[in-house]
Structure formats: structure tokens, C-alpha cells
Short mmCIF file of C-alpha atoms in Angstrom, two decimals:
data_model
loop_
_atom_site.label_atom_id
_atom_site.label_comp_id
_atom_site.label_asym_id
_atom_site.label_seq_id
_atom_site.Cartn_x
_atom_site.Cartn_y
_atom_site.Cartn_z
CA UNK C 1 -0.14 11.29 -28.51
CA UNK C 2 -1.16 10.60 -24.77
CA UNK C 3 -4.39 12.71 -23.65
CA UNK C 4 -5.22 14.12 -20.47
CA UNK C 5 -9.00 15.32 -20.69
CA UNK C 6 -8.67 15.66 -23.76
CA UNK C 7 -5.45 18.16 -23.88
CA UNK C 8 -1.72 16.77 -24.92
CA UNK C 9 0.57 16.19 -22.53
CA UNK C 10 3.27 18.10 -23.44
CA UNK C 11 1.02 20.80 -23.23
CA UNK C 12 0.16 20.19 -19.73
CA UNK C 13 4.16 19.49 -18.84
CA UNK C 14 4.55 23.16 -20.27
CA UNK C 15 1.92 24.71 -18.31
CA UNK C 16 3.14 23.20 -15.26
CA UNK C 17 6.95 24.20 -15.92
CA UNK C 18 6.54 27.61 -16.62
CA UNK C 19 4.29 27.99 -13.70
CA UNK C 20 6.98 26.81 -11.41
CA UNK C 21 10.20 27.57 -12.91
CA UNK C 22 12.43 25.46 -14.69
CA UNK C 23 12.01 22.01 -14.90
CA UNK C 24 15.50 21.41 -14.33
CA UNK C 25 15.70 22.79 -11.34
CA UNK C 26 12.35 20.74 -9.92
CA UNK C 27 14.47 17.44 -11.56
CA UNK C 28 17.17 18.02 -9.36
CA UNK C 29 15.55 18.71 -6.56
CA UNK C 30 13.71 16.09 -6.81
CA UNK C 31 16.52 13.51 -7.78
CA UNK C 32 18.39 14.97 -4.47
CA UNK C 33 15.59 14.24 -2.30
CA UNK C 34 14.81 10.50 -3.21
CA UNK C 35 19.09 9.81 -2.91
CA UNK C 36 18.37 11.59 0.81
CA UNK C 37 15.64 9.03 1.51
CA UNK C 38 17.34 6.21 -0.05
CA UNK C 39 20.36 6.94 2.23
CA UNK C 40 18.44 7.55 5.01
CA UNK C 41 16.64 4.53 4.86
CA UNK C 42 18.94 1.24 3.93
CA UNK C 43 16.29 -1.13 5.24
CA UNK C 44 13.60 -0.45 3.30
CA UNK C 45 15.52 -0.20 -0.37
CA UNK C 46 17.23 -3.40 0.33
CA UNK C 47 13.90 -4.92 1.00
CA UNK C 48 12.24 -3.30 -2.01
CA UNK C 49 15.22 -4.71 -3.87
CA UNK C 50 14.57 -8.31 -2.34
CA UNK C 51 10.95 -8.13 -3.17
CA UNK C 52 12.00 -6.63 -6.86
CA UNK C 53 14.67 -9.67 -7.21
CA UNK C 54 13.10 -12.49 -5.63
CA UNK C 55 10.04 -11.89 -8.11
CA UNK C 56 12.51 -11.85 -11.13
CA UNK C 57 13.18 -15.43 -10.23
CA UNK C 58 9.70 -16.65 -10.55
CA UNK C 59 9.95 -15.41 -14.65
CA UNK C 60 7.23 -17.71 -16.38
CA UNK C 61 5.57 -18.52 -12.57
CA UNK C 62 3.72 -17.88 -9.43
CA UNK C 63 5.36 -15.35 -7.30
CA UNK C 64 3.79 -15.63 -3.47
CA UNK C 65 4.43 -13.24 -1.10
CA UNK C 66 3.57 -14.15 2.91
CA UNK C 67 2.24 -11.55 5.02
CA UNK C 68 2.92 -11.54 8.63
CA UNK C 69 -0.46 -12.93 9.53
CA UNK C 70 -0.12 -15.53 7.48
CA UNK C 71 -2.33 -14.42 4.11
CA UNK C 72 -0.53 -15.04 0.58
CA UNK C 73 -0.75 -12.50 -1.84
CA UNK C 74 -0.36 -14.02 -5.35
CA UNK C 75 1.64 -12.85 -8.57
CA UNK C 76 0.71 -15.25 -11.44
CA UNK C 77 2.46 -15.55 -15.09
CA UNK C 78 5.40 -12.94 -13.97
CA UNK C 79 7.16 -11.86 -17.31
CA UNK C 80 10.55 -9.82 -16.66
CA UNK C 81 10.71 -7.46 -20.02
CA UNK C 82 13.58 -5.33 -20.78
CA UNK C 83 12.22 -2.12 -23.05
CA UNK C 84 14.10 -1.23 -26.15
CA UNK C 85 17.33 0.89 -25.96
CA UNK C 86 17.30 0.47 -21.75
CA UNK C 87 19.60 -1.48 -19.31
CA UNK C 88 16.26 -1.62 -16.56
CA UNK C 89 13.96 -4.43 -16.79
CA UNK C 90 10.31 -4.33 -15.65
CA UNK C 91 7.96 -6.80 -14.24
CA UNK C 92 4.74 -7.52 -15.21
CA UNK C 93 2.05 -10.35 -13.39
CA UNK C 94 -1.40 -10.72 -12.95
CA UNK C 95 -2.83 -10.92 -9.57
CA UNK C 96 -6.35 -12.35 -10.62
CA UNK C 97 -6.21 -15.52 -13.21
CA UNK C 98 -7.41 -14.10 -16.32
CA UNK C 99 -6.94 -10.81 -16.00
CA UNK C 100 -4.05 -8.32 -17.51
CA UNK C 101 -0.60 -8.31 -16.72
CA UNK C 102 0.22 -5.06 -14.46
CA UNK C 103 3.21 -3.47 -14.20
CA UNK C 104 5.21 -3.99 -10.91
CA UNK C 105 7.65 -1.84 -9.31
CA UNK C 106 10.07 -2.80 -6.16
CA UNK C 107 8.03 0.61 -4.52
CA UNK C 108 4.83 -1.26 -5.71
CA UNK C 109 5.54 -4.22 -4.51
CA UNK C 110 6.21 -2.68 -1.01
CA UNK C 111 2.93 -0.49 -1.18
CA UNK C 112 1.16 -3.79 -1.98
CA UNK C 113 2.51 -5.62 1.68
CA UNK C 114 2.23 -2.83 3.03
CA UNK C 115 -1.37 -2.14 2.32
CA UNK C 116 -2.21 -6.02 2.67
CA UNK C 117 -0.93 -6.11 5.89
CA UNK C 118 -3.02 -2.89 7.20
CA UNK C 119 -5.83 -4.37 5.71
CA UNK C 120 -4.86 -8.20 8.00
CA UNK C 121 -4.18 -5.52 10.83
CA UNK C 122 -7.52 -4.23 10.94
CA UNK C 123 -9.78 -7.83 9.93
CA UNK C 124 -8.37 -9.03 13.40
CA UNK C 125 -9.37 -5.75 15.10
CA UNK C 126 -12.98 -6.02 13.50
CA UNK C 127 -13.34 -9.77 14.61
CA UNK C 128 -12.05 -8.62 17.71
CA UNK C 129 -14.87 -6.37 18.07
CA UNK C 130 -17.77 -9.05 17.37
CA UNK C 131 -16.74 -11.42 19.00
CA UNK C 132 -14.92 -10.35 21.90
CA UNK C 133 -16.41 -7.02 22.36
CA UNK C 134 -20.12 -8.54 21.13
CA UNK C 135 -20.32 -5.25 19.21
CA UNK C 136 -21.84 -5.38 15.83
CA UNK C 137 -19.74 -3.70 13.37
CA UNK C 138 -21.88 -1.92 10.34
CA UNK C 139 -19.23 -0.70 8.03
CA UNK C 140 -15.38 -0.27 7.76
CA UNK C 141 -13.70 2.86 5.90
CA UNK C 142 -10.27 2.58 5.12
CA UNK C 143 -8.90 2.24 8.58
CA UNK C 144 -12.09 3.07 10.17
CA UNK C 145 -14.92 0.80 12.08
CA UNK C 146 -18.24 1.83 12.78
CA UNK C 147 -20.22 0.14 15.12
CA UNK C 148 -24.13 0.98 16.10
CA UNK C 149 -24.87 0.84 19.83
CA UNK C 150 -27.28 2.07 21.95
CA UNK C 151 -26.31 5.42 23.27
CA UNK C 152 -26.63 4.37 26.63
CA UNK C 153 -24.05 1.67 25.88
CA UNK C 154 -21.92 4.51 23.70
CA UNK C 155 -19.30 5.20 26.13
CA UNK C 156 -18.34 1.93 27.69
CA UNK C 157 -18.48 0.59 23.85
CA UNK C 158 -16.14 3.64 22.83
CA UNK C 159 -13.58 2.83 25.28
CA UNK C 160 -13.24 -0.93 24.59
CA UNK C 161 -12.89 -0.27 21.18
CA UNK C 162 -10.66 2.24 21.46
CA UNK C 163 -8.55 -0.66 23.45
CA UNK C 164 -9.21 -3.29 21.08
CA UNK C 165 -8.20 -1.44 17.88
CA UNK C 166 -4.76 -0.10 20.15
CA UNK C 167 -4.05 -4.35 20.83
CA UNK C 168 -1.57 -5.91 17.95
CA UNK C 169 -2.78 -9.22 16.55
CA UNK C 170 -0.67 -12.32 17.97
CA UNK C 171 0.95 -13.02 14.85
CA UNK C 172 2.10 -8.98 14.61
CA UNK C 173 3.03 -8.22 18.21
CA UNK C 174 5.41 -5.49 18.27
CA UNK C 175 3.49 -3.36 15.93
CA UNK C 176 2.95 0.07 17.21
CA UNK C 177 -0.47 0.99 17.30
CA UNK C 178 -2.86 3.65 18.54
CA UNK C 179 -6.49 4.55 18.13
CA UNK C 180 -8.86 7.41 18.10
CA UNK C 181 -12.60 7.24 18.60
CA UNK C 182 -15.46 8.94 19.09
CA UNK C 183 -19.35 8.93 19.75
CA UNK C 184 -21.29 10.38 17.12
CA UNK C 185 -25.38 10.33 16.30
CA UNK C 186 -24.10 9.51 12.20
CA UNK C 187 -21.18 8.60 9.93
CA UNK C 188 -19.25 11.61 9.42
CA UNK C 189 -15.52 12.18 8.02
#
């Protein structure tokens, strides 16, 4: 049986329902709200679909997804397995040579180019920074840059950053972005 620190989870799943009501009631709600965003939202399901079906086709190979700055992402030794007693397949690849197969959704998949690209999104912004800017950046936190000035310099630094980290990269030019910063004497969330 599957533990969750060290209780069962169907002991958990029956603390949580009769807490809240009846699960049935949550499932449908639920279930009703993902057909809403589905609807809402062709775009995106027909490209988690293409991602989901386009890495089907590289069973037994490499799947390679392009970001918009240029980057590959990498899906080795994909394996398309159908579980016993279901019509839905699932996909399985490793990302680093060697290591374990992971399980990979069409969402997944989406989070992953999603995520890569944020990450491309903000590289530029922190190269932009040295080298354009001159300013030394220190650390990065998520979607965060710190960079250590003098205070006299603090202002004038804030609001070229500020700029800097609002610019889209060439190869990304219609992204919408924006940017918040502030002066502060330490890191601080």
C-alpha cells in the first residue's frame, strides 16, 4: 500500500472527503471546470496534443523540442506504454543519458517549454545586464536578479534594469513583459 508519512492513503483520501463533503461532488466539479478551460482555450490543448503526438512518433528515439531562442530540450529512449485494462497510452523518456525513464504528460510537456523558455527569457536579460548595463549580477531566484551596486549608483542602476528586464530578446519579440524592482540594503523575499 502507498504511504504518505507514514499513514495509508486511503486513509488520507477519507480524511480529506469527509472534511469537504462528498467526493463526488468535488469530482464533478472538478471534471466541469477542466472541460470549461479546455473549451475556453483551443490553442493550447491542440498544442499539448501536438507536443503529446509528435513525441509518440519518436517511440524507440530522440524526441527534440526547439525553443524559441533557439535551445533544444532533449527526450531520449521515448517508450509509448499502454497500462493493462486502459485505451490511454503514456510516455516515458529520459532527459539525461543514463538516468530513469519519467513519465510525460501532453500538460508536462507544455510546463517543460514553458518553463525552458522563462528560464532562455531571463539568461538574455541577465547577459543583458553585464554586459550592456556593466552591472555585476550576484545571484538569480526564480525570475529574480540581484545585482550589488554602490548605493550611490542604486537608482540609475534600478531604472536600467528595470528597462532591460521589460526588453524581449530578438529571437522572442512580441512577448509581453514587465518588471518590478527595487533598492534594498539585503536579499529579501
Amino acid at each position: 500500500m502507498l504511504q504518505v508519512s507514514g499513514a495509508p492513503l486511503k486513509n488520507v483520501s477519507k480524511k480529506i472527503i469527509s472534511q469537504n463533503g462528498p467526493a463526488k461532488n468535488h469530482l464533478e466539479q472538478a471534471e466541469q471546470q477542466v472541460s470549461q478551460f479546455r473549451e475556453k482555450n483551443p490553442l493550447l490543448v491542440k498544442f499539448w496534443k501536438d507536443l503529446e503526438q509528435t513525441m509518440k512518433f519518436k517511440r524507440g528515439d530522440t524526441y527534440t523540442v526547439t525553443l524559441p531562442s533557439g535551445r533544444k530540450m532533449n527526450y531520449f529512449d521515448v517508450r509509448v506504454d499502454r497500462k493493462p485494462n486502459s485505451r490511454f497510452f503514456q510516455i516515458h523518456a529520459r532527459t539525461v543519458m543514463g538516468e530513469h525513464n519519467t513519465y510525460y504528460s501532453s500538460g508536462k510537456l507544455h510546463n517543460n517549454v514553458c518553463q525552458g523558455t522563462a528560464r532562455d527569457v531571463l539568461a538574455d536579460a541577465v547577459l543583458r545586464i553585464e554586459y550592456e548595463l556593466g552591472l555585476p549580477v550576484v545571484l538569480t531566484v526564480h525570475d529574480e536578479v540581484l545585482v550589488e551596486v554602490d548605493a550611490a549608483d542604486a537608482e540609475d542602476a534600478r531604472i536600467a534594469i528595470e528597462r532591460v528586464m521589460a526588453t524581449p530578446p530578438e529571437w522572442l519579440p512580441n512577448i509581453p513583459l514587465a518588471s518590478d524592482c527595487f533598492i534594498a540594503d539585503r536579499y529579501s523575499k
